[in-house]
Coordinates of C-alpha atoms in Angstrom, one line a residue:
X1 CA 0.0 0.0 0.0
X2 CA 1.2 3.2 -0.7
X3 CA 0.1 6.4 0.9
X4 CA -0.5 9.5 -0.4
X5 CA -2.0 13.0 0.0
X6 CA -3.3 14.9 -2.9
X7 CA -3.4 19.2 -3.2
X8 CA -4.0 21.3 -6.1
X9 CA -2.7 25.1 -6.3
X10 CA -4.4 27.8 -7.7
X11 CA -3.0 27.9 -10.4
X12 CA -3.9 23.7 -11.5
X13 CA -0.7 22.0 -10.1
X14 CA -1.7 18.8 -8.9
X15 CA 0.6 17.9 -6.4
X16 CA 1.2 14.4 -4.9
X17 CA 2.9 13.7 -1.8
X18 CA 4.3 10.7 -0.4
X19 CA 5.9 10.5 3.0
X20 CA 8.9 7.7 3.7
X21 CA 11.0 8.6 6.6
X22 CA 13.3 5.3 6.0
X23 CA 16.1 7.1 4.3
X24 CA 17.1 10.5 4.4
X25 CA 16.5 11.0 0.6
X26 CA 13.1 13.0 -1.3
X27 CA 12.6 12.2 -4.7
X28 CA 10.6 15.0 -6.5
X29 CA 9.1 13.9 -9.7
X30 CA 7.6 16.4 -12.1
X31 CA 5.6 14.5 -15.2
X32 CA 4.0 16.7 -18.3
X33 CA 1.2 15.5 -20.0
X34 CA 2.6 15.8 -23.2
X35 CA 4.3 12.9 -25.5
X36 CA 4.4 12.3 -29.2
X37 CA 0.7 11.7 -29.6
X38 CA 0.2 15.7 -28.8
X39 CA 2.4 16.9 -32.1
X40 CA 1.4 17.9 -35.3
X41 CA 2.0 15.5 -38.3
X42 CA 4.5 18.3 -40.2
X43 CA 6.3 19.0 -36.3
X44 CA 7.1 15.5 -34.8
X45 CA 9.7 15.2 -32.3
X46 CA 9.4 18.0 -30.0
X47 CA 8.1 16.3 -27.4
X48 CA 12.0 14.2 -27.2
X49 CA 13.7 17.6 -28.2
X50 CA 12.1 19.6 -24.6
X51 CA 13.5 16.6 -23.1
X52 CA 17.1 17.5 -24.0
X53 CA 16.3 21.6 -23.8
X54 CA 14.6 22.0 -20.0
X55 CA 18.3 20.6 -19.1
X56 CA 19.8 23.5 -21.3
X57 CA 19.3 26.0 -18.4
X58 CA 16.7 28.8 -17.3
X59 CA 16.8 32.0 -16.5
X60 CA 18.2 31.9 -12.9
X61 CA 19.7 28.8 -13.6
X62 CA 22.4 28.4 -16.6
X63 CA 23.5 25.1 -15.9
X64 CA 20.9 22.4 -14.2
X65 CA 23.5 20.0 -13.4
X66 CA 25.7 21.9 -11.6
X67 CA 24.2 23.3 -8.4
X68 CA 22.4 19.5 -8.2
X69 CA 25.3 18.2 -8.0
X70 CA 27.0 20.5 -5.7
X71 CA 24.3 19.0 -3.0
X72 CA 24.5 15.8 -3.9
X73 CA 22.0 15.6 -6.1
X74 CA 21.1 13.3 -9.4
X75 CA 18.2 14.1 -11.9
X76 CA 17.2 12.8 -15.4
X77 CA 14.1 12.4 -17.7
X78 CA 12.3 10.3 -20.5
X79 CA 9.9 10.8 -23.1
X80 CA 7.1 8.4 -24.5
X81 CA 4.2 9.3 -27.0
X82 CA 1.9 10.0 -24.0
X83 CA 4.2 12.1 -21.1
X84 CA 7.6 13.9 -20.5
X85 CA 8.8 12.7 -17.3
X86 CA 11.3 14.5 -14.9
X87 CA 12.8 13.3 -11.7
X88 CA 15.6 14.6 -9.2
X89 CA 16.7 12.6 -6.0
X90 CA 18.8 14.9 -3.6
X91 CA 19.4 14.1 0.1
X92 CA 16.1 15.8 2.5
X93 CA 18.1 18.6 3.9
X94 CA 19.1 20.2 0.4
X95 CA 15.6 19.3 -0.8
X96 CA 14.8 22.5 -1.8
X97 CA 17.4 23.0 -4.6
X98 CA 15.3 20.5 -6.6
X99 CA 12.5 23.0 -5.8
X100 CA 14.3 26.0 -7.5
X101 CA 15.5 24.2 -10.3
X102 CA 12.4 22.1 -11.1
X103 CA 10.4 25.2 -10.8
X104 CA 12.7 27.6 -12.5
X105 CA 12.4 25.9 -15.8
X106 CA 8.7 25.8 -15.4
X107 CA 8.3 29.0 -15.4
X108 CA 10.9 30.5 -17.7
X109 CA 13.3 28.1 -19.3
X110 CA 15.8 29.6 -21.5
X111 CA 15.4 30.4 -24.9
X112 CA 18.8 30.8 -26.3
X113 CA 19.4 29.8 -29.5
X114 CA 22.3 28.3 -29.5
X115 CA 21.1 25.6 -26.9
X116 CA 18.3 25.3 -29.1
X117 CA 21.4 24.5 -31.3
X118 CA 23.7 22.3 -29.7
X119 CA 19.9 20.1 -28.4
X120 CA 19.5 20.0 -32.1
X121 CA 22.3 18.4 -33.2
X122 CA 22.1 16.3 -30.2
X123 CA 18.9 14.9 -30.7
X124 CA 19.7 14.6 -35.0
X125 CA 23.0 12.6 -34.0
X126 CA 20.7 10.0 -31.7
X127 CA 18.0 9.6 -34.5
X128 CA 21.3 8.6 -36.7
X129 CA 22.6 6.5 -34.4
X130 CA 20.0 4.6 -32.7
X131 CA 16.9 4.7 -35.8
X132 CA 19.0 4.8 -39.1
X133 CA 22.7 3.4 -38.5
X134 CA 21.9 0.7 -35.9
X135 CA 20.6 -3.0 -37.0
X136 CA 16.8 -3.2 -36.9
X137 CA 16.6 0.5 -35.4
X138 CA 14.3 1.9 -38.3
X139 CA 12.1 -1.0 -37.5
X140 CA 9.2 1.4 -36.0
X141 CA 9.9 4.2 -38.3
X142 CA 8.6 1.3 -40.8
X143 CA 6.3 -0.1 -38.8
X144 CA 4.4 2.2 -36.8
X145 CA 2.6 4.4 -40.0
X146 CA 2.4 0.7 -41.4
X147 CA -0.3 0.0 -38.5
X148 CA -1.7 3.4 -37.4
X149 CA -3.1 5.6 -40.2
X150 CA -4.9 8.7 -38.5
X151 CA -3.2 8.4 -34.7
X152 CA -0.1 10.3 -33.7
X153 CA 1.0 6.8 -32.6
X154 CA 1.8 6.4 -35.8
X155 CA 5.7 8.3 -35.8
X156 CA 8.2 7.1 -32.9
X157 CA 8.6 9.6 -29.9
X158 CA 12.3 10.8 -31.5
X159 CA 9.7 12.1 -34.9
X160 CA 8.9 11.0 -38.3
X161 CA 12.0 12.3 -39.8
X162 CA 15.1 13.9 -39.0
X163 CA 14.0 17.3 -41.2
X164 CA 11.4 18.0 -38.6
X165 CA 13.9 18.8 -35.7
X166 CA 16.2 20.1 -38.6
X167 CA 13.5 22.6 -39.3
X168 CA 12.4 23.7 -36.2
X169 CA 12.4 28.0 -35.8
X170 CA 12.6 29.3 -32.3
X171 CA 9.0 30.1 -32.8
X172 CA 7.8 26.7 -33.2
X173 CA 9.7 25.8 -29.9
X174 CA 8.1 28.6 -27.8
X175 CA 4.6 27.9 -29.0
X176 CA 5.2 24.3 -28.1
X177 CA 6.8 25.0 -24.9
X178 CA 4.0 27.6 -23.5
X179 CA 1.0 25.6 -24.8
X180 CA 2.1 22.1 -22.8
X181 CA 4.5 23.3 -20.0
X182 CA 2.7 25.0 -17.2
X183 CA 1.1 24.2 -14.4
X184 CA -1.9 23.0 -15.3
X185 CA -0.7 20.6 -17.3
X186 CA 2.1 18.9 -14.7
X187 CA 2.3 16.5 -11.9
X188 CA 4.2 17.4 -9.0
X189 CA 5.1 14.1 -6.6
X190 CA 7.0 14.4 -3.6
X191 CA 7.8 10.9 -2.4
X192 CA 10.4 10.2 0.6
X193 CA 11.8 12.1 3.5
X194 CA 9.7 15.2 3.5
X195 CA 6.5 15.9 5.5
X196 CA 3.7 17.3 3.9
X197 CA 3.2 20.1 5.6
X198 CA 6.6 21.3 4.2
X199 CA 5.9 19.7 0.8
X200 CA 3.1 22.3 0.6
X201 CA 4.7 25.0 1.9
X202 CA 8.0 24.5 -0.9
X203 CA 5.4 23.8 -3.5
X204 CA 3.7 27.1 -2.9
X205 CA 6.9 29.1 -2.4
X206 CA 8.4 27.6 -5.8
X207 CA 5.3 26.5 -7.8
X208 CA 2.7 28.8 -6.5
X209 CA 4.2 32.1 -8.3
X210 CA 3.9 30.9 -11.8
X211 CA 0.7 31.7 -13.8
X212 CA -1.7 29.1 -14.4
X213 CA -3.6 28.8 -17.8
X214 CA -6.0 26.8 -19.6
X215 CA -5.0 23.6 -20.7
X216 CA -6.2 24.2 -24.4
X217 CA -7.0 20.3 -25.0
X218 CA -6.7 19.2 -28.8
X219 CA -8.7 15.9 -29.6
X220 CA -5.9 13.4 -30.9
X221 CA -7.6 11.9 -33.9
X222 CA -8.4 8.2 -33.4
X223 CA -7.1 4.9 -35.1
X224 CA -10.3 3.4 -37.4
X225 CA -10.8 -0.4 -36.9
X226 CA -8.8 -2.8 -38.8
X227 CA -10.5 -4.9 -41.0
X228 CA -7.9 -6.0 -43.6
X229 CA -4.3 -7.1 -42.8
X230 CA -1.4 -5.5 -43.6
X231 CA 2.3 -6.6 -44.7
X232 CA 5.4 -4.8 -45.0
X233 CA 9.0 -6.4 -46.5
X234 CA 12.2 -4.8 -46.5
X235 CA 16.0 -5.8 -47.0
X236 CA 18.9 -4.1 -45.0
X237 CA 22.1 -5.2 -44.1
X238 CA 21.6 -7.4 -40.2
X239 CA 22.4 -10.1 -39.0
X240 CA 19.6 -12.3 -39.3
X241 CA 15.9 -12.2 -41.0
X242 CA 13.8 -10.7 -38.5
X243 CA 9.8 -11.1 -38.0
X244 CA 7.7 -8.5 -36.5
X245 CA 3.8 -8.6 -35.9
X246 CA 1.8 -6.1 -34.5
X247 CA -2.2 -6.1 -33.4
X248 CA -4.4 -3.3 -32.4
X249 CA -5.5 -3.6 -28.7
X250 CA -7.2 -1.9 -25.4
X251 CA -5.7 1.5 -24.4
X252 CA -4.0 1.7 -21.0
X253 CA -7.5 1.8 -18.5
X254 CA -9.3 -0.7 -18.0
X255 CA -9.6 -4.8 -17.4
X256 CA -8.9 -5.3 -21.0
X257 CA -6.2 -3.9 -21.3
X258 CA -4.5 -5.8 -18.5
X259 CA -5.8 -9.5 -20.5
X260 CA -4.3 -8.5 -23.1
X261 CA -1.0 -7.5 -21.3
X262 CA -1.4 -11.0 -19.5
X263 CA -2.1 -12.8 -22.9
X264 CA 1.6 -11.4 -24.0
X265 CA 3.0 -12.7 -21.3
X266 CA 1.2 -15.9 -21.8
X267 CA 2.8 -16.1 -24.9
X268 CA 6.7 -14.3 -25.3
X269 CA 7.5 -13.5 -21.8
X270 CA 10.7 -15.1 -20.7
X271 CA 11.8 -18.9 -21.6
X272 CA 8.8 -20.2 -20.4
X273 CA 6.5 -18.5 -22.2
X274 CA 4.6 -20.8 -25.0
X275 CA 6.4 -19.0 -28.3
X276 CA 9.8 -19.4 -27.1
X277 CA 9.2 -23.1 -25.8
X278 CA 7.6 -23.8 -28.7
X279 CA 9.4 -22.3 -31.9
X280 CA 12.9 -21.7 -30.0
X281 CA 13.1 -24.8 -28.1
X282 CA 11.3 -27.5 -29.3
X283 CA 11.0 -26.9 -32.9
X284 CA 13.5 -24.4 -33.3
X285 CA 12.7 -21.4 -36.0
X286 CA 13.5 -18.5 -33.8
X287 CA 16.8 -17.4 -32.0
X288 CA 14.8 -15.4 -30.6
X289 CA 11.1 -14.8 -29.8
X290 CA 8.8 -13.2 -27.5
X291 CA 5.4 -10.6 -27.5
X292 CA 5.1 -7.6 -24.9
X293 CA 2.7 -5.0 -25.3
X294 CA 3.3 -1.1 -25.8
X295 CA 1.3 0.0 -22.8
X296 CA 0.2 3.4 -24.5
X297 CA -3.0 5.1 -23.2
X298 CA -4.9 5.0 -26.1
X299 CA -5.0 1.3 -28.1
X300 CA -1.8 0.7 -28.7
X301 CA -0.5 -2.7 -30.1
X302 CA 0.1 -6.0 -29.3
X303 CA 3.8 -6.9 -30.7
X304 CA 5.6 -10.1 -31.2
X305 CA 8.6 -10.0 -32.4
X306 CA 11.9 -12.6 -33.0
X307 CA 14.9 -13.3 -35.1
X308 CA 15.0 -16.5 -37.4
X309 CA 17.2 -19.4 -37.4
X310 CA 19.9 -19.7 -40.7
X311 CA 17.8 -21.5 -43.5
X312 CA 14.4 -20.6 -41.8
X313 CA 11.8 -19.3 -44.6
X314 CA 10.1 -16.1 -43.4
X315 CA 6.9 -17.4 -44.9
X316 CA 6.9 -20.8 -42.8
X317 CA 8.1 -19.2 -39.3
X318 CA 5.4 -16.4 -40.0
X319 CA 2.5 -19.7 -40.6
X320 CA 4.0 -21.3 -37.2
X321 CA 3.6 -18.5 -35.4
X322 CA 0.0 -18.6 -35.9
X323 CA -0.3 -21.8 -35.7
X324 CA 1.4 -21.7 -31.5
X325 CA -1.6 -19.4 -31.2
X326 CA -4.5 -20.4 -32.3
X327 CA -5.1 -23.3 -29.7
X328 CA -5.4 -20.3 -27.4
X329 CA -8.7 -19.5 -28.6
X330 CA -10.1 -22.5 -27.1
X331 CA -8.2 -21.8 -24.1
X332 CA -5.5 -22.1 -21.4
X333 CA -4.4 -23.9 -18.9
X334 CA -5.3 -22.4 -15.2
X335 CA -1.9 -23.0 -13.6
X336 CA -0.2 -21.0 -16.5
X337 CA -2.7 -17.8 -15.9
X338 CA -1.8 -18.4 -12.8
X339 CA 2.3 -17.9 -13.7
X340 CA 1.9 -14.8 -15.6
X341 CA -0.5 -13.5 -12.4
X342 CA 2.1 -14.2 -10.0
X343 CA 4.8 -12.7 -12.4
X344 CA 2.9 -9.6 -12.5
X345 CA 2.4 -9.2 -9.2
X346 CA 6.1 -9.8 -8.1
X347 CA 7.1 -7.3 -10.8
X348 CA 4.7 -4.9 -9.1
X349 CA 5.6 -5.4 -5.3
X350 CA 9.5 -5.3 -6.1
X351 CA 8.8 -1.8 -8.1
X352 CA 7.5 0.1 -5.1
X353 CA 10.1 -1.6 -2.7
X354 CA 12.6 1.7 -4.9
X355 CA 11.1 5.2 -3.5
X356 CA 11.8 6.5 -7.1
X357 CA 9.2 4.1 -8.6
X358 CA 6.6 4.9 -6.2
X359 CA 7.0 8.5 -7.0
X360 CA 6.8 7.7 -10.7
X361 CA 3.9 5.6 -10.5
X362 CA 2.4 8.1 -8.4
X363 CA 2.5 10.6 -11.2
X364 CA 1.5 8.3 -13.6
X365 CA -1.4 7.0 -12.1
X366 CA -2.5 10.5 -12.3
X367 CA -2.0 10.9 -15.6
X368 CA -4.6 8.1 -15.8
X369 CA -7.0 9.8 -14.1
X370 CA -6.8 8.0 -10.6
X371 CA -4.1 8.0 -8.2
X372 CA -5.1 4.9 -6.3
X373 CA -4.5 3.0 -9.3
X374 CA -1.3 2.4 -7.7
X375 CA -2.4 0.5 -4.7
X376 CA -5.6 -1.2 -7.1
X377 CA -4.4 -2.3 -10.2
X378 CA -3.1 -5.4 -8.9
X379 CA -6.2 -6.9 -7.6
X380 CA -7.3 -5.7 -11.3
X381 CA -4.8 -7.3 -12.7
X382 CA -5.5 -10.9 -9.9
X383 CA -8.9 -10.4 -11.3
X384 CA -8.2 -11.5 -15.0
X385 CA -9.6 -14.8 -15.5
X386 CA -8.3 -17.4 -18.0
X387 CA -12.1 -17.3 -19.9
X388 CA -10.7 -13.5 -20.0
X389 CA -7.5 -14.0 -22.0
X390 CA -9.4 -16.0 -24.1
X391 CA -11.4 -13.5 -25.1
X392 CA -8.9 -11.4 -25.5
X393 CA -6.9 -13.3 -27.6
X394 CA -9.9 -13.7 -30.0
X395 CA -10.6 -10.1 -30.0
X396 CA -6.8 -9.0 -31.1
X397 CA -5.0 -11.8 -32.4
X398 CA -7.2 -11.7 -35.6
X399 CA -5.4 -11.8 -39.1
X400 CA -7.3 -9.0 -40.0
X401 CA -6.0 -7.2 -37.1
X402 CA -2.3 -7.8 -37.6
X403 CA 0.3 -5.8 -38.9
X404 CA 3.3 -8.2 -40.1
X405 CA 6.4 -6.9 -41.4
X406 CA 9.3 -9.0 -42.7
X407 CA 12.5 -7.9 -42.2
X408 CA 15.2 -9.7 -44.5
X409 CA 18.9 -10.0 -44.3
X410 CA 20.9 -8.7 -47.5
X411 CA 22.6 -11.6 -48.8

């Protein structure tokens, strides 16, 4: 169980706070609810590039790094296509450094453009590196406008193409920054050694002062039904052939959603898991192979993925993949629902035992809609029956449904 008290300022900070008096340590977590799926078609990226710039100083403070550091401090951030998440750890007693930085940047990051510059470059030399020179790295710059064809899920968090950060004028960075980066749109969790009395009163001092606005909402277009399936072949220079399927499912809420995350593991988590037992081990097609699911709050998709054996046609590992699940839709074994349950649940309970993760999944339970999702989603989760998965696997795993794209070696 993990406690909480929830505030909200004036100015529509929602603020979170989580006392442990364990270890002299406050983690103070800041998440934006902005990702990918908030860009425009022609401006994709920005969501990864404000990652890099709200590290490129603000007005009181030109270097973030530094005066964290100086009190012992350590901070960092990711991005997905849903939020932009922020967190610093610092010892209790210099807790409210994290305060003045966190909150500086809020309110008036820096604009210069030459860190707009140097970000820039950064950010173009990681989409070379990890989406266009690496093997199998332009896999969802392939894949993802393969299977989506009106949602923003369909371009990678780092953007469609490298032209779009290339492009980017100061004016498109300011109107980005001011329409998602303010307090109404933020999380604030304060999870460790802090009371919440002073929690409050820091958050007031640091947060309180900047303006509040609107949160002017834009409806993110949704993703038709699939009723025809969809393939996808390519040739690059790798290692080995490579097989990639991908099915529409529940968005991140809900009962669903959490069969169908069960159903993945069912099938591709670990070495027990039914594809790797049966096409890696017993009749071996795959190096590789194993399904996970992307966990995004609208429907997202259902992925399996693996790497083929020398000699293996893609056609015939493709047909035995389908083949592994199809006895599914008649059912599954109790004991194995049972696995994956207990699986889940470990995963969960050894999470929270790190203060950082609570705080984390503190915020993003919020971003949900419902903080105590945190302490209820795993009697959700316990809940999922194996009649459940069932159904779930009939629902998604449907050839119409899929998205298959064949990834061949150069020979």
């Amino acid at each position: 169980m993990v406690d909480y008290k929830e505030h909200k300022l004036p100015n529509g900070l929602q603020v979170i706070v989580h006392e442990d008096h364990d270890t002299p340590v406050v983690c103070l977590n800041v998440l934006y609810k902005v990702g990918s799926r908030n860009e425009l078609p022609h401006k994709t990226g920005f969501a990864h590039l404000f990652e890099h710039l709200m590290f490129g100083g603000s007005k009181n403070v030109p270097n973030f790094d530094e005066p964290l550091q100086a009190v012992g401090g350590d901070n960092n951030a990711f991005t997905n296509p849903d939020i932009t998440n922020y967190y610093i750890t610092v010892p209790s007693a210099n807790v409210e450094t994290a305060f003045w930085l966190e909150s500086d940047r809020m309110m008036s990051l820096s604009f210069n453009p030459e860190v707009l510059e140097v970000q820039r470059k950064v950010v173009i030399e990681e989409f070379k590196q990890r989406y266009l020179n690496q093997p199998y790295g332009d896999v969802w710059l392939k894949l993802r406008p393969l299977a989506f064809e009106k949602h923003p899920y369909s371009w990678p968090t780092i953007g469609k193409e490298i032209s779009h950060i290339e492009d980017a004028t100061m004016d498109d960075v300011k109107s980005f920054f001011n329409a998602h980066y303010h307090p109404g749109n933020a999380v604030l969790v304060l999870a460790g050694d802090i009371t919440e009395e002073k929690a409050l009163e820091l958050t007031s001092k640091w947060f309180g002062p900047i303006p509040g606005k609107d949160q002017d909402v834009a409806e993110v277009a949704k993703e038709p039904e699939q009723k025809q399936a969809k393939k996808m072949e390519i040739k690059a220079k790798v290692p080995a052939d490579a097989l990639y399927k991908v099915y529409h499912m529940p968005g991140r809420i809900g009962k669903d959603y959490h069969s169908a995350d069960l159903l993945s593991d069912l099938l591709g988590r670990g070495k027990s898991s039914i594809l790797h037992q049966e096409l890696v081990k017993k009749k071996p097609m795959f190096s590789s192979l194993s399904a996970h699911v992307t966990g995004s709050f609208d429907p997202g998709l259902f992925v399996i993925s693996g790497k083929l054996l020398p000699g293996v046609s893609m056609e015939d590992a493709d047909k035995e993949v389908q083949k592994v699940i199809e006895p599914i839709y008649k059912g599954v074994e109790a004991r194995e629902v049972e696995k994956v349950k207990n699986q889940a649940e470990a995963t969960t309970i050894f999470a929270e035992v790190d203060l950082l993760n609570r705080a984390m999944g503190l915020a993003y339970a919020a971003f949900l809609g419902d903080i105590d999702l945190i302490n209820t989603e795993l009697d959700l989760i316990k809940s999922v029956t194996a009649e459940d998965i069932v159904e779930s696997a009939k629902k998604i795993l449907r050839e119409e449904n899929s998205t298959t794209l064949y990834y061949l070696s150069e020979k």
